């Protein structure tokens, strides 16, 4: 199997969709110091896409590359249009109690659980994750390929909000998520 992996080009895997949550008229959660969820999700998503494309050679589509509004059904439609193989949505969390923090990965069905597992494992290497959770969210229900929603942290927690706007921390998140995706693909190939 290693022999096969060595000669497998990730470009043959098919499209991976990276989906920055919110955008345009929908800012998402407004966190400490007025930071907007839509800006953080876009910045982290672009970093993930860059690593997947430039370092690993995957074909990647971002559902949005700028500050525009997209409905949830439009996001699902993009995955369909490109006949994508994976869908990874990036979001931030918000809670009234500002002491709550930590990333969390949501999935709905079986292969998605595996994808969530690999991503969560990588994220846990540099921050304490809240783990992986099964959830019946619209996007997870309406996309028929392995898909996860990653809540990368709480903009309502001052300490975490500070990290989420930090380019180096965004890069750590992007690196962890991209590596988790690559590990999932390795697993997927080895199962064929
Ligand atoms: Zn959100």
mmCIF file of C-alpha atoms and ligand atoms in Angstrom:
data_model
loop_
_atom_site.group_PDB
_atom_site.id
_atom_site.type_symbol
_atom_site.label_atom_id
_atom_site.label_comp_id
_atom_site.label_asym_id
_atom_site.label_seq_id
_atom_site.Cartn_x
_atom_site.Cartn_y
_atom_site.Cartn_z
ATOM 1 C CA UNK A 1 0.000 0.000 0.000
ATOM 2 C CA UNK A 2 2.885 2.355 0.717
ATOM 3 C CA UNK A 3 4.056 1.735 -2.823
ATOM 4 C CA UNK A 4 0.705 2.943 -4.092
ATOM 5 C CA UNK A 5 0.673 5.978 -1.782
ATOM 6 C CA UNK A 6 4.109 7.022 -2.990
ATOM 7 C CA UNK A 7 2.860 7.281 -6.545
ATOM 8 C CA UNK A 8 -0.549 8.701 -5.792
ATOM 9 C CA UNK A 9 -0.972 12.305 -6.812
ATOM 10 C CA UNK A 10 -3.352 14.258 -4.589
ATOM 11 C CA UNK A 11 -4.415 16.147 -7.708
ATOM 12 C CA UNK A 12 -6.295 12.994 -8.754
ATOM 13 C CA UNK A 13 -8.401 12.955 -5.613
ATOM 14 C CA UNK A 14 -10.918 15.475 -6.945
ATOM 15 C CA UNK A 15 -11.982 18.838 -5.555
ATOM 16 C CA UNK A 16 -11.861 19.711 -1.894
ATOM 17 C CA UNK A 17 -14.227 22.544 -0.986
ATOM 18 C CA UNK A 18 -13.169 24.928 1.771
ATOM 19 C CA UNK A 19 -16.091 27.036 2.934
ATOM 20 C CA UNK A 20 -15.473 30.259 4.914
ATOM 21 C CA UNK A 21 -18.576 30.778 7.055
ATOM 22 C CA UNK A 22 -20.719 33.948 6.714
ATOM 23 C CA UNK A 23 -19.723 36.953 4.552
ATOM 24 C CA UNK A 24 -21.132 40.141 3.070
ATOM 25 C CA UNK A 25 -24.313 41.334 4.835
ATOM 26 C CA UNK A 26 -23.911 38.435 7.291
ATOM 27 C CA UNK A 27 -20.935 39.194 9.573
ATOM 28 C CA UNK A 28 -21.501 36.145 11.790
ATOM 29 C CA UNK A 29 -20.723 36.610 15.458
ATOM 30 C CA UNK A 30 -19.217 39.912 16.528
ATOM 31 C CA UNK A 31 -16.585 39.177 19.124
ATOM 32 C CA UNK A 32 -14.373 41.108 21.471
ATOM 33 C CA UNK A 33 -13.218 44.484 20.110
ATOM 34 C CA UNK A 34 -15.765 44.213 17.318
ATOM 35 C CA UNK A 35 -13.913 41.491 15.444
ATOM 36 C CA UNK A 36 -16.116 39.827 12.849
ATOM 37 C CA UNK A 37 -16.429 36.110 12.404
ATOM 38 C CA UNK A 38 -16.695 36.453 8.602
ATOM 39 C CA UNK A 39 -13.189 38.000 8.398
ATOM 40 C CA UNK A 40 -11.547 35.313 10.529
ATOM 41 C CA UNK A 41 -13.192 32.424 8.643
ATOM 42 C CA UNK A 42 -12.072 33.876 5.286
ATOM 43 C CA UNK A 43 -8.493 34.441 6.406
ATOM 44 C CA UNK A 44 -8.116 30.930 7.873
ATOM 45 C CA UNK A 45 -9.857 29.297 4.892
ATOM 46 C CA UNK A 46 -7.484 30.968 2.413
ATOM 47 C CA UNK A 47 -4.515 29.669 4.397
ATOM 48 C CA UNK A 48 -5.927 26.117 4.397
ATOM 49 C CA UNK A 49 -6.553 26.286 0.636
ATOM 50 C CA UNK A 50 -2.990 27.514 0.022
ATOM 51 C CA UNK A 51 -1.386 24.682 1.971
ATOM 52 C CA UNK A 52 -3.602 22.053 0.318
ATOM 53 C CA UNK A 53 -2.898 23.430 -3.169
ATOM 54 C CA UNK A 54 0.686 24.599 -3.062
ATOM 55 C CA UNK A 55 2.227 22.076 -0.681
ATOM 56 C CA UNK A 56 0.184 18.927 -1.288
ATOM 57 C CA UNK A 57 -1.078 19.476 -4.836
ATOM 58 C CA UNK A 58 -4.805 19.082 -4.130
ATOM 59 C CA UNK A 59 -7.465 20.719 -6.280
ATOM 60 C CA UNK A 60 -9.271 23.177 -3.998
ATOM 61 C CA UNK A 61 -12.297 25.437 -4.354
ATOM 62 C CA UNK A 62 -13.153 28.203 -1.889
ATOM 63 C CA UNK A 63 -16.914 28.877 -1.761
ATOM 64 C CA UNK A 64 -15.999 32.562 -1.443
ATOM 65 C CA UNK A 65 -12.692 34.403 -1.859
ATOM 66 C CA UNK A 66 -13.943 37.785 -0.750
ATOM 67 C CA UNK A 67 -16.446 39.468 1.543
ATOM 68 C CA UNK A 68 -19.662 38.369 -0.181
ATOM 69 C CA UNK A 69 -22.889 36.811 1.073
ATOM 70 C CA UNK A 70 -23.657 33.177 0.222
ATOM 71 C CA UNK A 71 -26.679 31.219 1.398
ATOM 72 C CA UNK A 72 -26.192 27.743 2.837
ATOM 73 C CA UNK A 73 -27.859 26.179 -0.216
ATOM 74 C CA UNK A 74 -25.480 28.087 -2.529
ATOM 75 C CA UNK A 75 -22.553 26.636 -0.583
ATOM 76 C CA UNK A 76 -23.924 23.110 -0.939
ATOM 77 C CA UNK A 77 -24.542 23.809 -4.656
ATOM 78 C CA UNK A 78 -20.856 24.664 -5.209
ATOM 79 C CA UNK A 79 -19.831 21.258 -3.827
ATOM 80 C CA UNK A 80 -22.268 19.599 -6.248
ATOM 81 C CA UNK A 81 -21.155 21.689 -9.239
ATOM 82 C CA UNK A 82 -17.521 20.655 -8.805
ATOM 83 C CA UNK A 83 -18.410 17.059 -7.988
ATOM 84 C CA UNK A 84 -16.311 17.629 -4.872
ATOM 85 C CA UNK A 85 -14.955 14.813 -2.743
ATOM 86 C CA UNK A 86 -14.717 16.649 0.600
ATOM 87 C CA UNK A 87 -16.406 19.672 2.124
ATOM 88 C CA UNK A 88 -14.841 21.545 5.038
ATOM 89 C CA UNK A 89 -16.646 24.551 6.480
ATOM 90 C CA UNK A 90 -14.875 27.020 8.779
ATOM 91 C CA UNK A 91 -16.820 28.834 11.458
ATOM 92 C CA UNK A 92 -16.322 30.550 14.809
ATOM 93 C CA UNK A 93 -18.276 29.987 17.959
ATOM 94 C CA UNK A 94 -19.951 32.456 20.335
ATOM 95 C CA UNK A 95 -21.348 32.066 23.826
ATOM 96 C CA UNK A 96 -22.640 34.529 26.434
ATOM 97 C CA UNK A 97 -20.298 33.131 29.036
ATOM 98 C CA UNK A 98 -16.925 34.409 27.944
ATOM 99 C CA UNK A 99 -14.941 31.721 29.771
ATOM 100 C CA UNK A 100 -15.984 29.050 27.243
ATOM 101 C CA UNK A 101 -13.325 28.379 24.604
ATOM 102 C CA UNK A 102 -11.717 25.820 22.296
ATOM 103 C CA UNK A 103 -12.193 24.528 18.746
ATOM 104 C CA UNK A 104 -14.736 21.778 18.032
ATOM 105 C CA UNK A 105 -15.327 19.644 14.924
ATOM 106 C CA UNK A 106 -18.870 18.674 13.853
ATOM 107 C CA UNK A 107 -19.838 15.765 11.595
ATOM 108 C CA UNK A 108 -23.009 13.845 10.754
ATOM 109 C CA UNK A 109 -22.256 10.469 9.140
ATOM 110 C CA UNK A 110 -19.576 7.731 9.001
ATOM 111 C CA UNK A 111 -16.693 8.830 6.698
ATOM 112 C CA UNK A 112 -17.244 12.395 7.942
ATOM 113 C CA UNK A 113 -16.571 11.137 11.450
ATOM 114 C CA UNK A 114 -13.199 9.837 10.292
ATOM 115 C CA UNK A 115 -12.396 13.204 8.686
ATOM 116 C CA UNK A 116 -13.409 14.989 11.898
ATOM 117 C CA UNK A 117 -11.235 12.598 13.900
ATOM 118 C CA UNK A 118 -8.066 13.298 11.872
ATOM 119 C CA UNK A 119 -8.582 17.072 11.906
ATOM 120 C CA UNK A 120 -9.336 17.161 15.610
ATOM 121 C CA UNK A 121 -6.227 15.127 16.389
ATOM 122 C CA UNK A 122 -4.023 17.707 14.623
ATOM 123 C CA UNK A 123 -5.742 20.707 16.224
ATOM 124 C CA UNK A 124 -5.250 19.122 19.625
ATOM 125 C CA UNK A 125 -1.495 19.262 19.142
ATOM 126 C CA UNK A 126 -1.351 23.029 19.714
ATOM 127 C CA UNK A 127 -4.561 23.873 21.582
ATOM 128 C CA UNK A 128 -7.061 22.090 23.783
ATOM 129 C CA UNK A 129 -9.899 21.054 21.512
ATOM 130 C CA UNK A 130 -13.465 20.383 22.667
ATOM 131 C CA UNK A 131 -13.427 17.239 20.533
ATOM 132 C CA UNK A 132 -15.673 15.938 17.755
ATOM 133 C CA UNK A 133 -19.466 16.083 17.941
ATOM 134 C CA UNK A 134 -22.270 14.623 15.847
ATOM 135 C CA UNK A 135 -24.694 17.358 14.776
ATOM 136 C CA UNK A 136 -27.591 17.595 12.369
ATOM 137 C CA UNK A 137 -26.625 20.958 10.779
ATOM 138 C CA UNK A 138 -28.082 22.025 7.425
ATOM 139 C CA UNK A 139 -24.791 21.834 5.518
ATOM 140 C CA UNK A 140 -23.882 18.414 6.917
ATOM 141 C CA UNK A 141 -27.358 17.123 6.076
ATOM 142 C CA UNK A 142 -27.433 18.528 2.539
ATOM 143 C CA UNK A 143 -23.980 17.611 1.284
ATOM 144 C CA UNK A 144 -23.636 13.987 0.274
ATOM 145 C CA UNK A 145 -19.870 13.715 0.530
ATOM 146 C CA UNK A 146 -17.723 13.569 3.689
ATOM 147 C CA UNK A 147 -18.169 16.956 5.301
ATOM 148 C CA UNK A 148 -17.314 18.670 8.564
ATOM 149 C CA UNK A 149 -17.906 22.052 10.147
ATOM 150 C CA UNK A 150 -14.967 23.259 12.201
ATOM 151 C CA UNK A 151 -15.707 25.801 14.888
ATOM 152 C CA UNK A 152 -12.165 27.126 15.181
ATOM 153 C CA UNK A 153 -12.738 28.920 18.488
ATOM 154 C CA UNK A 154 -14.902 31.321 20.482
ATOM 155 C CA UNK A 155 -14.788 34.991 19.465
ATOM 156 C CA UNK A 156 -16.619 35.650 22.774
ATOM 157 C CA UNK A 157 -13.599 34.495 24.795
ATOM 158 C CA UNK A 158 -11.084 37.380 25.061
ATOM 159 C CA UNK A 159 -8.036 35.131 25.154
ATOM 160 C CA UNK A 160 -9.165 33.028 22.206
ATOM 161 C CA UNK A 161 -10.413 36.063 20.242
ATOM 162 C CA UNK A 162 -6.893 37.458 20.531
ATOM 163 C CA UNK A 163 -5.501 34.245 19.077
ATOM 164 C CA UNK A 164 -8.082 34.052 16.288
ATOM 165 C CA UNK A 165 -7.042 37.442 14.861
ATOM 166 C CA UNK A 166 -3.347 36.540 15.132
ATOM 167 C CA UNK A 167 -1.875 35.542 11.738
ATOM 168 C CA UNK A 168 0.502 33.017 13.288
ATOM 169 C CA UNK A 169 -2.274 31.289 15.198
ATOM 170 C CA UNK A 170 -4.455 31.319 12.068
ATOM 171 C CA UNK A 171 -1.591 29.615 10.282
ATOM 172 C CA UNK A 172 -1.330 26.957 13.027
ATOM 173 C CA UNK A 173 -5.059 26.256 12.646
ATOM 174 C CA UNK A 174 -4.774 26.122 8.857
ATOM 175 C CA UNK A 175 -1.782 23.809 9.043
ATOM 176 C CA UNK A 176 -3.521 21.458 11.484
ATOM 177 C CA UNK A 177 -6.713 21.343 9.415
ATOM 178 C CA UNK A 178 -4.831 20.815 6.125
ATOM 179 C CA UNK A 179 -2.769 17.999 7.646
ATOM 180 C CA UNK A 180 -5.897 16.379 9.059
ATOM 181 C CA UNK A 181 -7.472 16.495 5.598
ATOM 182 C CA UNK A 182 -4.382 14.965 4.013
ATOM 183 C CA UNK A 183 -4.352 12.172 6.590
ATOM 184 C CA UNK A 184 -7.992 11.469 5.860
ATOM 185 C CA UNK A 185 -7.227 11.223 2.132
ATOM 186 C CA UNK A 186 -4.320 8.830 2.851
ATOM 187 C CA UNK A 187 -6.670 6.695 4.904
ATOM 188 C CA UNK A 188 -9.338 6.860 2.186
ATOM 189 C CA UNK A 189 -6.870 5.760 -0.524
ATOM 190 C CA UNK A 190 -5.521 2.913 1.590
ATOM 191 C CA UNK A 191 -9.080 1.613 2.065
ATOM 192 C CA UNK A 192 -9.720 1.318 -1.693
HETATM 193 ZN ZN1 LIG B 1 -20.852 31.120 12.423
#
